[in-house]
PDB file of C-alpha atoms in Angstrom:
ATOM      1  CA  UNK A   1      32.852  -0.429   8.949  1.00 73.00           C
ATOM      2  CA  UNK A   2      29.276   0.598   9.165  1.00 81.00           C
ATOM      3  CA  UNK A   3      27.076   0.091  12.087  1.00 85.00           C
ATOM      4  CA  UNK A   4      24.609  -2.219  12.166  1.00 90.00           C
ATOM      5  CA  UNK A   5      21.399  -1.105  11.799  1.00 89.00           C
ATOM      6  CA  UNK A   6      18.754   0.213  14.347  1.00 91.00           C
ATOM      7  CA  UNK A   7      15.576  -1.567  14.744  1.00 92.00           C
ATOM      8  CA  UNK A   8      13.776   1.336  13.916  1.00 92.00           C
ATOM      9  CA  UNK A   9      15.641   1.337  10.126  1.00 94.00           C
ATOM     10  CA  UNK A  10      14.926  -2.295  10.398  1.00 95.00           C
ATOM     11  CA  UNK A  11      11.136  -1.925  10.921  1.00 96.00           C
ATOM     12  CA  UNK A  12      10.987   0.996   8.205  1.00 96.00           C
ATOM     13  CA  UNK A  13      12.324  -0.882   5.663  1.00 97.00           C
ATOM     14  CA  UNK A  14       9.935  -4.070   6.184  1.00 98.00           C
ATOM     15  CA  UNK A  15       6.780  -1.777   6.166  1.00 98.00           C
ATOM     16  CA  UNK A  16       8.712   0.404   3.226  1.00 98.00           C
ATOM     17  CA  UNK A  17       8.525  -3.493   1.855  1.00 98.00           C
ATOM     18  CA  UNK A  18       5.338  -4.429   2.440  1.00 98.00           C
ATOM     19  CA  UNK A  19       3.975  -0.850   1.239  1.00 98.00           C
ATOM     20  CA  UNK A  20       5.798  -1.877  -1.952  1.00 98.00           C
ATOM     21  CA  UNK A  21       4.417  -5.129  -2.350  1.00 98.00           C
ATOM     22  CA  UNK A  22       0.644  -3.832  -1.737  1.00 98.00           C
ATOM     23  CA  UNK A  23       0.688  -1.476  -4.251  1.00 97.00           C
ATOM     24  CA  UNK A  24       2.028  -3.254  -6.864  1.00 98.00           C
ATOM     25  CA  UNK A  25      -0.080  -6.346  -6.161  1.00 98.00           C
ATOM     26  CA  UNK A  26      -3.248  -3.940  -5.631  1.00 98.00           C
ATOM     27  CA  UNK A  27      -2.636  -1.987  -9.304  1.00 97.00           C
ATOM     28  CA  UNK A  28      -2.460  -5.748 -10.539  1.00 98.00           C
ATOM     29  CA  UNK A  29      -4.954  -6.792  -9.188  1.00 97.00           C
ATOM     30  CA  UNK A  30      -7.165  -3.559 -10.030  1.00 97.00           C
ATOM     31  CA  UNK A  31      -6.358  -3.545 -13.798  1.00 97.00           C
ATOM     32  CA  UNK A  32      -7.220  -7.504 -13.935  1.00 97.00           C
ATOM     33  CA  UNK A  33     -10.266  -6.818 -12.645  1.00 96.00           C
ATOM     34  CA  UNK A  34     -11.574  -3.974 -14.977  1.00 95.00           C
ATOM     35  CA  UNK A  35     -10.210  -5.839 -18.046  1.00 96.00           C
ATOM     36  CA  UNK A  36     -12.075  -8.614 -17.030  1.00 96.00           C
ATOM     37  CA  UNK A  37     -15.043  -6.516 -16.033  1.00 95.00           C
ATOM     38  CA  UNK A  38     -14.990  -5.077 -19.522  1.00 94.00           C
ATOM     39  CA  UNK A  39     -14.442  -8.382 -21.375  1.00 96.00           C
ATOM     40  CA  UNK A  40     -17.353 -10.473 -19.304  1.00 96.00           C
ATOM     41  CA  UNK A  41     -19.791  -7.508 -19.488  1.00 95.00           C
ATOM     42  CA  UNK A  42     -20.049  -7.696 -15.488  1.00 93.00           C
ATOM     43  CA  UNK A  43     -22.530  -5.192 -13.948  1.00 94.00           C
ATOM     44  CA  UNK A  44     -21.137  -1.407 -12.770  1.00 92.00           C
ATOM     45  CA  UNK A  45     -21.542  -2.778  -9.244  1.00 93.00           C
ATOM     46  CA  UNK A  46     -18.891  -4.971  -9.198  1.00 90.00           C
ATOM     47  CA  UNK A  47     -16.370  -3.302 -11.086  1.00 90.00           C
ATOM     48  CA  UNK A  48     -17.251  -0.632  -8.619  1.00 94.00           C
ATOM     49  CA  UNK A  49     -16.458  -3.124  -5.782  1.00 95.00           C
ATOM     50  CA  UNK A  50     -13.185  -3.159  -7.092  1.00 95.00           C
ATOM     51  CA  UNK A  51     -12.583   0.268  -7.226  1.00 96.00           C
ATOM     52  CA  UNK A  52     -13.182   0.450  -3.716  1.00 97.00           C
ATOM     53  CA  UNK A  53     -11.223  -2.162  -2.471  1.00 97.00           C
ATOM     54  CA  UNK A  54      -8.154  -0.561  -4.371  1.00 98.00           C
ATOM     55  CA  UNK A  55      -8.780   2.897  -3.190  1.00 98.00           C
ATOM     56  CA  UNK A  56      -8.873   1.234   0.283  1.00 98.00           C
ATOM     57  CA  UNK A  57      -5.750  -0.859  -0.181  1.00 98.00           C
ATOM     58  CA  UNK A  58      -4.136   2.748  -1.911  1.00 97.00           C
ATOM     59  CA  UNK A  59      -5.395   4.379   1.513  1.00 98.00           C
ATOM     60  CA  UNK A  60      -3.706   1.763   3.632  1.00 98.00           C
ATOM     61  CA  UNK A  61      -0.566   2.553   1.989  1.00 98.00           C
ATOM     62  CA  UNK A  62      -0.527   6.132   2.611  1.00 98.00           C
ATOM     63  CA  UNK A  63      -1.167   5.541   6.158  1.00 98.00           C
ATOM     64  CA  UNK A  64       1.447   3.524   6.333  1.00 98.00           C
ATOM     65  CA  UNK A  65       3.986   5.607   4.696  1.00 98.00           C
ATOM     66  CA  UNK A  66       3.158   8.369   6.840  1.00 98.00           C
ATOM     67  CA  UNK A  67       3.564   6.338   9.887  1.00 98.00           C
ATOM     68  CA  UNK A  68       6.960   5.336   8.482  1.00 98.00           C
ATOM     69  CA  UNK A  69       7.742   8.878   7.433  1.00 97.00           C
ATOM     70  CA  UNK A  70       7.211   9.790  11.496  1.00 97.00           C
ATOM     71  CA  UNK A  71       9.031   7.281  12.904  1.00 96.00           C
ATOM     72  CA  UNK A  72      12.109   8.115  10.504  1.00 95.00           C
ATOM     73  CA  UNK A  73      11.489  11.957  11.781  1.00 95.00           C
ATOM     74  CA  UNK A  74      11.435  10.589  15.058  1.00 93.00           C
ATOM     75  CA  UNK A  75      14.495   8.609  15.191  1.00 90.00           C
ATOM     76  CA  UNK A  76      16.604  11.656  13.262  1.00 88.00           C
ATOM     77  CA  UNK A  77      15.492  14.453  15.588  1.00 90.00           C
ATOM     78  CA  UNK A  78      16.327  12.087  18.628  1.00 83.00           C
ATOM     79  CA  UNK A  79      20.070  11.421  17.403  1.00 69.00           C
TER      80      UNK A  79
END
């Protein structure tokens, strides 16, 4: 029988989740708006825009990860 799991495990895997979720939704999101950049004929500002929202959103993530990467060290070096 296994033991239930700690809420630690619990909150990685929601943020492992939600990490998930943002970058697929984000790469979406990102292509979307360069084909329709490219198809409209919209200025190099806003596709630009774009960019930088995703490579904020791609930032987020890797904060996150690392944050969950910590708290997993954490919790193993503890047991």
């Amino acid at each position: 029988m296994k033991a239930a799991p700690s809420k630690t495990e619990i909150q990685n895997a929601r943020d492992s989740r939600l990490v998930a979720i943002v970058l697929v939704g984000t790469m979406a999101l990102w292509l979307g708006a360069q084909w329709l950049g490219g198809h409209f004929g919209w200025e190099t500002r806003f596709v630009f825009l774009f960019d930088m929202l995703a490579f904020a959103a791609f930032l987020w993530t890797m904060v996150v990860t690392y944050r969950i990467w910590r708290r997993q060290k954490a919790a193993s070096e503890k047991n």
